[in-house]
Amino acid sequence: MATIERLKKAPKQEIETNAPIYTKPLTDSQYDAGFDLLTQGNRTTYQDFIIPQLSRILVSLLKTRTHVSVLEIGPGPRSVLGLLPEQLRQKVRRYTALEPNEIFAERLEAQRTLPGLEHPHSIHRAAFGFENDTNASCGADAGWMAEQYDLVLFCHSMYGMKPQRKFIECALERLSLLPEGGMVVVFHRQGTFHVDGFVCNTTTSFPTGSVCVADDDTLLDCFATFISGVSAPEMTTGSARREVCRALGRRDEAHPEHLFFGAPEVMVTFTRHATTLPELTAQMPITIDTSKIKNRQARLHGPAAVVRPTEILHVQQCVLWALKHKTSLTVVGGGHSGQCLWLGVVAVDMSAFDQLQIVDAADQEGMFGAGALVVVGTGCKAGDVVEKTMAAGFAVPMGSRPSVGAGLWLQGGIGHLARLHGLTSDSIVGATVVSTLGEILCIGSVPEQSRPAGAVRPDNEEELLWALKGAGTNFGIVISLVFKAVAAPEYTIRNWLAPLRDSVEMRDKFSKLELIAKRLPRHCSVDAYMFWDTDKLRLGVSMCEVSTPHDRETLSPDYADLCEFMGQEETSKVVDGVELFDTEMYMSVMHGGHGGGKTSAFTRCVFLKHIGSPGIVDILVAAMATRPSPYCYFHLLHGGGAVGDVADMSTAFGCRDWEYACVITGVWPRDQDGTEIADAAVQWVYKVAMDLLPVSQGAYCADLGPDPRDADLAVEAFGPNKSRLVRLKHSSDPENVLAYACPMPRTIAAPKLIVLVTGESCAGKDCSAERWTHTFRTNDLSARVVSISERTKREYSEALGADLARLLKDRPYKEDHRRALTTYYQDQVKQTPRLPDEHFQQLVDDAVGVDVLLITGMRDDAPVASFSHLAPGSRVVEVRVLASREVRQGRGAIHVAYGSNGDADLERESAACPTFLFSNEVPGSEAANTFATTHLMPFFHEDLQSLTSMMRTVPNFPGAGIDFRDVLDIVQQPDGLRLCTSLLQTHFIGNMARADCIAACEVGGLVFASALAQQVNVPLKVLRKQGKRPPPTISVAKPTSHISSFADGAAEESRIEMDKFAITGRATSVVIVDDTLATGTTLCAVLNLLLEAGVDVEAMSVVVVAEFPAHRGRELLRREGFGGVRVQSLLVFGGA
Ligand SMILES: Cc1cc2nc3c(=O)[nH]c(=O)nc-3n(C[C@H](O)[C@H](O)[C@H](O)COP(=O)(O)OP(=O)(O)OC[C@H]3O[C@@H](n4cnc5c(N)ncnc54)[C@H](O)[C@@H]3O)c2cc1C
């Protein structure tokens, strides 16, 4: 399928050749008709890319401001903002558009899609341009220029704006200075946006965009004229234009009346930092010529610059510059991946770090045993490592091409030594890394002479070493790696080649190969190639035998089985590590040495177990039949052996259980780079990878990057290590400096609600939880019930030989083991005090993407206080299930009491107040459904979402690293206080109107409390800083709150007071209202003061607008004796 860009050039050439004197610019109405066709045929780009991306940008802008002002350049007949969700459109307070097309401008005038505008939108019939080259003033009507905007938007490419750089510069000048973070956002056709020297904030691509147009003479004419941007009379070029369209467009069986054109798109965002590149390039050399980057597609990506640090300080400067200017970096190792260069991003070329040292392992601390360590700079290539280590009699497992670099070593590394010695990353024992905060880190075993001055050992050293072994491109810029070496071997390579008639023969051959491969000893591997040559499908098989010169004779494998179905081998050769690079089958045999080497390629790789299974063979054969270019092929690399010896979770490389790595390679002639043939080969690779994924054991992460088509493969790349890696990425690269490496979700979608289901034995906890999940599911929410004691039961049964299935399901059996199980758990906790936290965290991590997680089997008295900080982005509530003794006995309860640390099933009194009580007396699901609908579903009400969107996040306020959520923003919004008051009342458990009084302290709490007191008609009791109330008063100490502690001159401790006789008589219900609950110090002081005033703990209940569980406020309340006070919060936030 040709792209729109290709189409643009073809009719234009046609017109300029055949009718140059007649060509004219488009009239407004021609432009209008063509634009309409383009947008009609391009709906998916709007739905799947522009609207979601723009919404994301607006949401991020709204974190630091309550509304936005927008300048849109060339919106066409309607603003794309009108397509955004209602709550975002509402936030646009000021809208200005520059639209030179008279027809469009008129339609824009009539548009009323932005309901939140303070003043009518202002539409200027002007182009965004320069009066002259030196004067960067823009547009004809200067009125709008005096204004500044939060967002300057170019939504439909920068049509006719050249040079693009100058227009971006001009747009940047229009960004408001305060609050910081305003953005210029450009949606543009991929491949035609060039802003050399400008640094983007983010670049996001949509490579699968396409446009369709009906195959009709008039419409094609109109479309081609619009795309080419010039018109000519019908009689001169009309039919030629249409023919060009028909020749280039793709027809689709499902839509035979239409022609399709590729329309890959990018979104590039810039902030005021876009022009800061000279600050960096003044400090170190830059690489002007990117032709040395191996991956030719990467070269098309147009980086902002490629810098070439020559010392570690330079690498640190790169990171610090990126942090300061809120941008990201890419790293160039061997330059073989598509993501080492990225549009508008600075690339750090590591080629200067090309030293290699071999040291004796015995001399190194922590490295017992003989052998050598090889310290390899990440500017080295595989060929350097093989050559230099071989000269010293050693080897490190590497990949099969000499020019591949550190990206391979850090993300796996499958080569001829893998079955014998494991992956390249398995040999890593240490590293020197510049962290994403700019520190030099020394990780694991790094020989003393290789440790740079100023290097520190990070607190999470073990975790980082674990991550470097398989996912190492995401956590810092690696300067050098330390590998343990093995003795240099020799390789005997035998090649076979045979034709393949059809899938039946292929199934047969692959099954035989699979059997042979399974039986081979570890020092042998057998790879397969499937390719098409001289009109025949062929199977190539390459056996590699690894041996040292003295054991070659004794180890030699029996390969008669292979000869039986492949015939006599074509070649057989004994080579060393360097010669091996040229002995590969695909280099020597396939396609006459790969079209003389003048080809480009694109690969993705999935892991397969049973290559002979019909499911897999049929996919491969079908894929070969649809290959878009004759050179496309599959390479199946033999795994197993030492690769599978390492447990999935011992290193970040989490896919270990496979026999073959299937590399799907799309190849095209080099002179077709950037054309539809290259695009078709790339699409073919993705299609085959996605077809194979369901029958695979995972995907290889080494080639994955920010292309959205990689996201599904990346999900399968790290097996059980995914959530651990995401957590590490979040903590190690908080600013996403390495944003374009193998995609790692920024956050795992934590459950929105976690329900801790507690209660006595046989009260019906599991059954109630299951019934509530039904209510959630009928409301389109995903829900899962898990038991926190299951892991202990599993470990107990493994350790003591109990029957796990019965332990989980058979009540009498479980009762028999209860005492022993409890003792076992208590012993475990004694050895690992953090065990309960780990168990909880594991359940939450495993519930990625689930909306509601219900956890049963809790053993803790106050589980919300104990665990909510571990899932700070989720709302955690406790529901205690109650049933009378008779009912529980009827359900099989056996009354046993072993003490307060026993199983949750034990009967116990708890001092902590659960969020809800659920009476489970009556059989049937009606009560459970009613309970879930009344008490749990309200947490998903859209009003809570609206309330959240009224609060800004102010970064680094009041201190560095604090993202301040301004709760008082709510009352400054139209309708904010009313909405919040009403939610506080309806979410309160109990009848607030029956309370004796409402109490609140200082500004934040008082604002919300006074509105609430008026609403429910209950008196308000005012608590203030000491000295603000006339006597007589009572007072208590109040330590400084979390936020106040950042204020200049904040006193370490102050006092709060209230009128001595504010509360008379015995209050039965006092509702304490506050704006936030973080560390809980203020709330504790308030409760203490009320206690002083004579209010019993049982009479107190608390409602707050926003809770920040990370600060463990509930835990403090519990420790201070207020565990029995019910605390509710309307909103829960993950950050500070
Ligand atoms: C011709 C060819 C042959 C291949 N053969 C094999 C093979 O035999 N076995 C195998 O397992 N794989 C093989 N691969 C896949 C290869 O492992 C990946 O393409 C790998 O990402 C290439 O790494 P690189 O350093 O050459 O590329 P680059 O594009 O330079 O880097 C790849 C990724 O690593 C990151 N990176 C590079 N250096 C650093 C650093 N110092 N610190 C942090 N991040 C860094 C980059 O930012 C990028 O995200 C092959 C690929 C090609 C193109």
CSV table of N, CA and C in Angstrom, one decimal, residues 631-745:
chain,number,residue,atom,x,y,z
A,631,TYR,N,12.9,-12.2,-0.2
A,631,TYR,CA,13.9,-12.5,0.8
A,631,TYR,C,13.5,-12.8,2.2
A,632,CYS,N,12.2,-12.7,2.5
A,632,CYS,CA,11.7,-12.8,3.9
A,632,CYS,C,12.0,-14.3,4.3
A,633,TYR,N,12.3,-14.5,5.5
A,633,TYR,CA,12.6,-15.8,6.0
A,633,TYR,C,12.4,-16.0,7.5
A,634,PHE,N,12.5,-17.3,8.0
A,634,PHE,CA,12.4,-17.6,9.4
A,634,PHE,C,13.8,-18.2,9.8
A,635,HIS,N,14.3,-17.8,10.9
A,635,HIS,CA,15.5,-18.5,11.5
A,635,HIS,C,15.1,-19.0,12.9
A,636,LEU,N,15.2,-20.3,13.1
A,636,LEU,CA,14.8,-20.9,14.4
A,636,LEU,C,16.1,-21.2,15.1
A,637,LEU,N,16.4,-20.5,16.2
A,637,LEU,CA,17.6,-20.7,16.9
A,637,LEU,C,17.4,-21.7,18.1
A,638,HIS,N,18.2,-22.7,18.2
A,638,HIS,CA,18.0,-23.7,19.2
A,638,HIS,C,18.3,-23.2,20.6
A,639,GLY,N,17.4,-23.4,21.5
A,639,GLY,CA,17.6,-23.0,22.9
A,639,GLY,C,17.6,-24.2,23.8
A,640,GLY,N,17.0,-24.1,25.0
A,640,GLY,CA,17.0,-25.2,25.9
A,640,GLY,C,18.3,-25.3,26.6
A,641,GLY,N,18.7,-26.4,27.2
A,641,GLY,CA,20.0,-26.6,27.9
A,641,GLY,C,20.1,-25.6,29.0
A,642,ALA,N,21.3,-24.9,29.0
A,642,ALA,CA,21.6,-23.9,30.1
A,642,ALA,C,20.7,-22.8,30.1
A,643,VAL,N,20.0,-22.4,29.0
A,643,VAL,CA,19.0,-21.3,29.0
A,643,VAL,C,17.9,-21.6,30.0
A,644,GLY,N,17.5,-22.9,30.0
A,644,GLY,CA,16.4,-23.3,30.9
A,644,GLY,C,16.8,-23.6,32.3
A,645,ASP,N,18.1,-23.7,32.5
A,645,ASP,CA,18.6,-24.0,33.9
A,645,ASP,C,18.3,-22.9,34.9
A,646,VAL,N,18.2,-21.7,34.3
A,646,VAL,CA,18.0,-20.5,35.2
A,646,VAL,C,16.5,-20.3,35.4
A,647,ALA,N,16.1,-20.2,36.7
A,647,ALA,CA,14.7,-20.0,36.9
A,647,ALA,C,14.2,-18.7,36.3
A,648,ASP,N,12.9,-18.7,35.9
A,648,ASP,CA,12.3,-17.5,35.3
A,648,ASP,C,12.6,-16.2,36.1
A,649,MET,N,12.5,-16.4,37.4
A,649,MET,CA,12.5,-15.2,38.2
A,649,MET,C,13.9,-14.8,38.7
A,650,SER,N,14.9,-15.7,38.4
A,650,SER,CA,16.2,-15.3,39.0
A,650,SER,C,16.9,-14.2,38.2
A,651,THR,N,16.5,-14.0,37.0
A,651,THR,CA,17.0,-12.8,36.3
A,651,THR,C,15.8,-12.2,35.6
A,652,ALA,N,16.0,-10.9,35.1
A,652,ALA,CA,14.9,-10.2,34.5
A,652,ALA,C,14.4,-10.9,33.2
A,653,PHE,N,15.3,-11.7,32.6
A,653,PHE,CA,14.9,-12.4,31.3
A,653,PHE,C,14.0,-13.5,31.7
A,654,GLY,N,12.7,-13.3,31.6
A,654,GLY,CA,11.7,-14.1,32.3
A,654,GLY,C,11.2,-15.3,31.4
A,655,CYS,N,11.6,-15.4,30.1
A,655,CYS,CA,11.1,-16.5,29.3
A,655,CYS,C,12.2,-17.5,29.1
A,656,ARG,N,12.0,-18.6,29.8
A,656,ARG,CA,13.1,-19.6,29.8
A,656,ARG,C,12.7,-21.0,29.2
A,657,ASP,N,11.4,-21.2,29.2
A,657,ASP,CA,10.9,-22.5,28.9
A,657,ASP,C,10.6,-22.6,27.4
A,658,TRP,N,11.6,-22.7,26.5
A,658,TRP,CA,11.4,-22.8,25.1
A,658,TRP,C,12.5,-23.6,24.5
A,659,GLU,N,12.2,-24.1,23.3
A,659,GLU,CA,13.2,-24.9,22.6
A,659,GLU,C,13.8,-24.1,21.4
A,660,TYR,N,13.0,-23.2,20.8
A,660,TYR,CA,13.4,-22.5,19.7
A,660,TYR,C,13.0,-21.0,19.8
A,661,ALA,N,14.0,-20.1,19.4
A,661,ALA,CA,13.7,-18.7,19.3
A,661,ALA,C,13.4,-18.5,17.8
A,662,CYS,N,12.2,-18.1,17.4
A,662,CYS,CA,11.9,-18.0,16.0
A,662,CYS,C,12.0,-16.5,15.6
A,663,VAL,N,13.0,-16.3,14.8
A,663,VAL,CA,13.2,-14.9,14.3
A,663,VAL,C,12.5,-14.7,13.0
A,664,ILE,N,11.5,-13.8,13.0
A,664,ILE,CA,10.8,-13.6,11.8
A,664,ILE,C,11.4,-12.4,11.1
A,665,THR,N,12.0,-12.6,9.9
A,665,THR,CA,12.7,-11.5,9.3
A,665,THR,C,12.1,-11.1,7.9
A,666,GLY,N,11.8,-9.8,7.9
A,666,GLY,CA,11.3,-9.2,6.7
A,666,GLY,C,12.5,-8.6,6.0
A,667,VAL,N,12.7,-8.9,4.7
A,667,VAL,CA,13.9,-8.4,4.0
A,667,VAL,C,13.5,-7.7,2.7
A,668,TRP,N,14.1,-6.6,2.4
A,668,TRP,CA,13.8,-5.9,1.1
A,668,TRP,C,15.1,-5.3,0.5
A,669,PRO,N,15.1,-5.1,-0.8
A,669,PRO,CA,16.3,-4.5,-1.3
A,669,PRO,C,16.6,-3.1,-0.7
A,670,ARG,N,17.8,-2.9,-0.4
A,670,ARG,CA,18.2,-1.6,0.3
A,670,ARG,C,17.7,-0.4,-0.4
A,671,ASP,N,17.7,-0.4,-1.8
A,671,ASP,CA,17.3,0.8,-2.5
A,671,ASP,C,15.8,1.1,-2.3
A,672,GLN,N,15.1,0.1,-1.7
A,672,GLN,CA,13.6,0.3,-1.4
A,672,GLN,C,13.3,0.8,0.0
A,673,ASP,N,14.4,1.2,0.8
A,673,ASP,CA,14.1,1.7,2.1
A,673,ASP,C,13.1,2.8,2.1
A,674,GLY,N,12.2,2.8,3.0
A,674,GLY,CA,11.2,3.9,3.2
A,674,GLY,C,10.1,3.8,2.2
A,675,THR,N,10.0,2.8,1.4
A,675,THR,CA,9.0,2.6,0.4
A,675,THR,C,7.9,1.7,0.9
A,676,GLU,N,6.8,1.5,0.1
A,676,GLU,CA,5.8,0.6,0.5
A,676,GLU,C,6.2,-0.8,0.6
A,677,ILE,N,7.3,-1.2,-0.1
A,677,ILE,CA,7.8,-2.6,0.0
A,677,ILE,C,8.4,-2.8,1.4
A,678,ALA,N,9.1,-1.8,1.8
A,678,ALA,CA,9.7,-1.9,3.2
A,678,ALA,C,8.6,-1.9,4.2
A,679,ASP,N,7.6,-1.1,4.0
A,679,ASP,CA,6.4,-1.1,5.0
A,679,ASP,C,5.7,-2.4,5.0
A,680,ALA,N,5.5,-3.0,3.8
A,680,ALA,CA,4.8,-4.3,3.7
A,680,ALA,C,5.6,-5.4,4.4
A,681,ALA,N,6.9,-5.3,4.3
A,681,ALA,CA,7.8,-6.3,5.0
A,681,ALA,C,7.6,-6.2,6.5
A,682,VAL,N,7.6,-4.9,7.0
A,682,VAL,CA,7.5,-4.7,8.4
A,682,VAL,C,6.1,-5.2,8.9
A,683,GLN,N,5.1,-4.9,8.2
A,683,GLN,CA,3.8,-5.3,8.6
A,683,GLN,C,3.6,-6.8,8.6
A,684,TRP,N,4.3,-7.4,7.6
A,684,TRP,CA,4.3,-8.9,7.5
A,684,TRP,C,4.9,-9.5,8.8
A,685,VAL,N,6.0,-8.9,9.2
A,685,VAL,CA,6.7,-9.4,10.4
A,685,VAL,C,5.8,-9.3,11.6
A,686,TYR,N,5.2,-8.2,11.8
A,686,TYR,CA,4.3,-8.0,13.0
A,686,TYR,C,3.1,-9.0,12.9
A,687,LYS,N,2.5,-9.2,11.7
A,687,LYS,CA,1.4,-10.0,11.5
A,687,LYS,C,1.8,-11.5,11.9
A,688,VAL,N,2.9,-11.9,11.4
A,688,VAL,CA,3.3,-13.3,11.8
A,688,VAL,C,3.6,-13.4,13.3
A,689,ALA,N,4.3,-12.4,13.8
A,689,ALA,CA,4.6,-12.5,15.3
A,689,ALA,C,3.3,-12.5,16.1
A,690,MET,N,2.3,-11.8,15.7
A,690,MET,CA,1.0,-11.8,16.4
A,690,MET,C,0.3,-13.1,16.2
A,691,ASP,N,0.4,-13.7,15.0
A,691,ASP,CA,-0.2,-15.0,14.8
A,691,ASP,C,0.5,-16.1,15.7
A,692,LEU,N,1.8,-16.0,15.8
A,692,LEU,CA,2.5,-17.0,16.6
A,692,LEU,C,2.4,-16.8,18.1
A,693,LEU,N,2.1,-15.5,18.5
A,693,LEU,CA,2.2,-15.2,19.9
A,693,LEU,C,1.3,-16.2,20.8
A,694,PRO,N,0.0,-16.5,20.3
A,694,PRO,CA,-0.8,-17.3,21.2
A,694,PRO,C,-0.2,-18.8,21.4
A,695,VAL,N,0.6,-19.2,20.4
A,695,VAL,CA,1.1,-20.6,20.5
A,695,VAL,C,2.6,-20.5,21.0
A,696,SER,N,3.0,-19.4,21.5
A,696,SER,CA,4.4,-19.2,21.8
A,696,SER,C,4.6,-19.3,23.3
A,697,GLN,N,5.9,-19.2,23.8
A,697,GLN,CA,6.2,-19.2,25.2
A,697,GLN,C,6.7,-17.8,25.6
A,698,GLY,N,6.4,-16.8,24.8
A,698,GLY,CA,6.8,-15.5,25.1
A,698,GLY,C,7.5,-14.8,23.9
A,699,ALA,N,7.9,-13.6,24.1
A,699,ALA,CA,8.5,-12.8,23.0
A,699,ALA,C,9.9,-12.3,23.4
A,700,TYR,N,10.8,-12.2,22.5
A,700,TYR,CA,12.2,-11.7,22.8
A,700,TYR,C,12.2,-10.2,22.9
A,701,CYS,N,12.7,-9.6,24.0
A,701,CYS,CA,12.5,-8.2,24.1
A,701,CYS,C,13.6,-7.4,23.3
A,702,ALA,N,14.6,-8.1,22.8
A,702,ALA,CA,15.8,-7.3,22.3
A,702,ALA,C,15.5,-6.3,21.2
A,703,ASP,N,14.5,-6.6,20.4
A,703,ASP,CA,14.3,-5.6,19.3
A,703,ASP,C,13.1,-4.7,19.6
A,704,LEU,N,12.5,-4.8,20.7
A,704,LEU,CA,11.2,-4.1,20.9
A,704,LEU,C,11.5,-2.6,21.3
A,705,GLY,N,10.7,-1.7,20.8
A,705,GLY,CA,10.9,-0.3,21.1
A,705,GLY,C,9.5,0.4,21.2
A,706,PRO,N,9.5,1.7,21.0
A,706,PRO,CA,8.3,2.5,21.2
A,706,PRO,C,7.2,2.4,20.1
A,707,ASP,N,7.5,1.6,19.0
A,707,ASP,CA,6.4,1.4,18.0
A,707,ASP,C,5.3,0.8,18.7
A,708,PRO,N,4.1,1.3,18.6
A,708,PRO,CA,2.9,0.8,19.4
A,708,PRO,C,2.7,-0.7,19.1
A,709,ARG,N,3.1,-1.2,17.9
A,709,ARG,CA,2.9,-2.6,17.5
A,709,ARG,C,3.8,-3.5,18.4
A,710,ASP,N,4.7,-2.9,19.1
A,710,ASP,CA,5.6,-3.7,20.0
A,710,ASP,C,5.0,-3.9,21.4
A,711,ALA,N,3.9,-3.2,21.7
A,711,ALA,CA,3.4,-3.2,23.0
A,711,ALA,C,2.9,-4.6,23.4
A,712,ASP,N,2.2,-5.3,22.5
A,712,ASP,CA,1.6,-6.6,22.8
A,712,ASP,C,2.7,-7.6,22.9
A,713,LEU,N,3.8,-7.5,22.2
A,713,LEU,CA,4.9,-8.4,22.3
A,713,LEU,C,5.7,-8.1,23.6
A,714,ALA,N,5.8,-6.9,24.0
A,714,ALA,CA,6.5,-6.5,25.2
A,714,ALA,C,5.8,-7.1,26.4
A,715,VAL,N,4.4,-7.2,26.4
A,715,VAL,CA,3.7,-7.7,27.5
A,715,VAL,C,4.1,-9.2,27.7
A,716,GLU,N,4.5,-9.9,26.7
A,716,GLU,CA,4.9,-11.3,26.8
A,716,GLU,C,6.4,-11.5,26.9
A,717,ALA,N,7.1,-10.4,27.1
A,717,ALA,CA,8.6,-10.5,27.0
A,717,ALA,C,9.2,-10.9,28.4
A,718,PHE,N,8.6,-10.5,29.5
A,718,PHE,CA,9.3,-10.7,30.7
A,718,PHE,C,8.6,-11.7,31.7
A,719,GLY,N,7.7,-12.5,31.2
A,719,GLY,CA,7.1,-13.5,31.9
A,719,GLY,C,6.6,-13.0,33.3
A,720,PRO,N,7.0,-13.8,34.4
A,720,PRO,CA,6.5,-13.4,35.7
A,720,PRO,C,7.2,-12.2,36.3
A,721,ASN,N,8.2,-11.6,35.6
A,721,ASN,CA,9.0,-10.5,36.1
A,721,ASN,C,8.4,-9.1,35.8
A,722,LYS,N,7.3,-9.1,35.1
A,722,LYS,CA,6.8,-7.9,34.5
A,722,LYS,C,6.5,-6.8,35.6
A,723,SER,N,5.8,-7.2,36.6
A,723,SER,CA,5.4,-6.2,37.6
A,723,SER,C,6.6,-5.7,38.4
A,724,ARG,N,7.5,-6.7,38.7
A,724,ARG,CA,8.7,-6.3,39.4
A,724,ARG,C,9.5,-5.3,38.6
A,725,LEU,N,9.6,-5.5,37.3
A,725,LEU,CA,10.4,-4.6,36.5
A,725,LEU,C,9.7,-3.2,36.4
A,726,VAL,N,8.4,-3.2,36.3
A,726,VAL,CA,7.6,-2.0,36.2
A,726,VAL,C,7.9,-1.1,37.5
A,727,ARG,N,7.8,-1.8,38.6
A,727,ARG,CA,8.1,-1.1,39.9
A,727,ARG,C,9.5,-0.5,39.9
A,728,LEU,N,10.4,-1.3,39.4
A,728,LEU,CA,11.8,-0.9,39.4
A,728,LEU,C,12.0,0.3,38.4
A,729,LYS,N,11.4,0.2,37.3
A,729,LYS,CA,11.4,1.3,36.3
A,729,LYS,C,10.9,2.6,37.0
A,730,HIS,N,9.8,2.4,37.6
A,730,HIS,CA,9.1,3.6,38.3
A,730,HIS,C,10.1,4.2,39.3
A,731,SER,N,10.8,3.4,40.1
A,731,SER,CA,11.6,4.0,41.1
A,731,SER,C,13.0,4.4,40.6
A,732,SER,N,13.5,3.6,39.6
A,732,SER,CA,14.9,4.0,39.1
A,732,SER,C,14.9,5.0,38.0
A,733,ASP,N,13.8,5.1,37.2
A,733,ASP,CA,13.8,6.1,36.2
A,733,ASP,C,12.5,6.9,36.3
A,734,PRO,N,12.3,7.6,37.4
A,734,PRO,CA,11.0,8.3,37.7
A,734,PRO,C,10.7,9.3,36.6
A,735,GLU,N,11.7,9.9,36.0
A,735,GLU,CA,11.4,11.0,35.0
A,735,GLU,C,11.3,10.4,33.5
A,736,ASN,N,11.4,9.1,33.4
A,736,ASN,CA,11.4,8.4,32.1
A,736,ASN,C,12.5,8.9,31.2
A,737,VAL,N,13.7,9.0,31.7
A,737,VAL,CA,14.8,9.5,30.8
A,737,VAL,C,15.0,8.5,29.7
A,738,LEU,N,14.9,7.2,30.0
A,738,LEU,CA,15.0,6.2,28.9
A,738,LEU,C,13.6,5.8,28.5
A,739,ALA,N,13.0,6.7,27.8
A,739,ALA,CA,11.6,6.4,27.5
A,739,ALA,C,11.4,5.6,26.2
A,740,TYR,N,12.4,5.4,25.4
A,740,TYR,CA,12.2,4.8,24.1
A,740,TYR,C,12.9,3.4,24.0
A,741,ALA,N,13.4,2.9,25.2
A,741,ALA,CA,13.9,1.5,25.2
A,741,ALA,C,12.8,0.5,25.1
A,742,CYS,N,13.1,-0.7,25.3
A,742,CYS,CA,12.1,-1.8,25.3
A,742,CYS,C,10.9,-1.3,26.1
A,743,PRO,N,9.6,-1.2,25.6
A,743,PRO,CA,8.5,-0.6,26.3
A,743,PRO,C,8.2,-1.3,27.6
A,744,MET,N,8.2,-0.5,28.6
A,744,MET,CA,7.9,-1.0,30.0
A,744,MET,C,6.7,-0.1,30.4
A,745,PRO,N,5.6,-0.7,30.7
A,745,PRO,CA,4.5,0.2,31.1
A,745,PRO,C,4.9,1.1,32.2
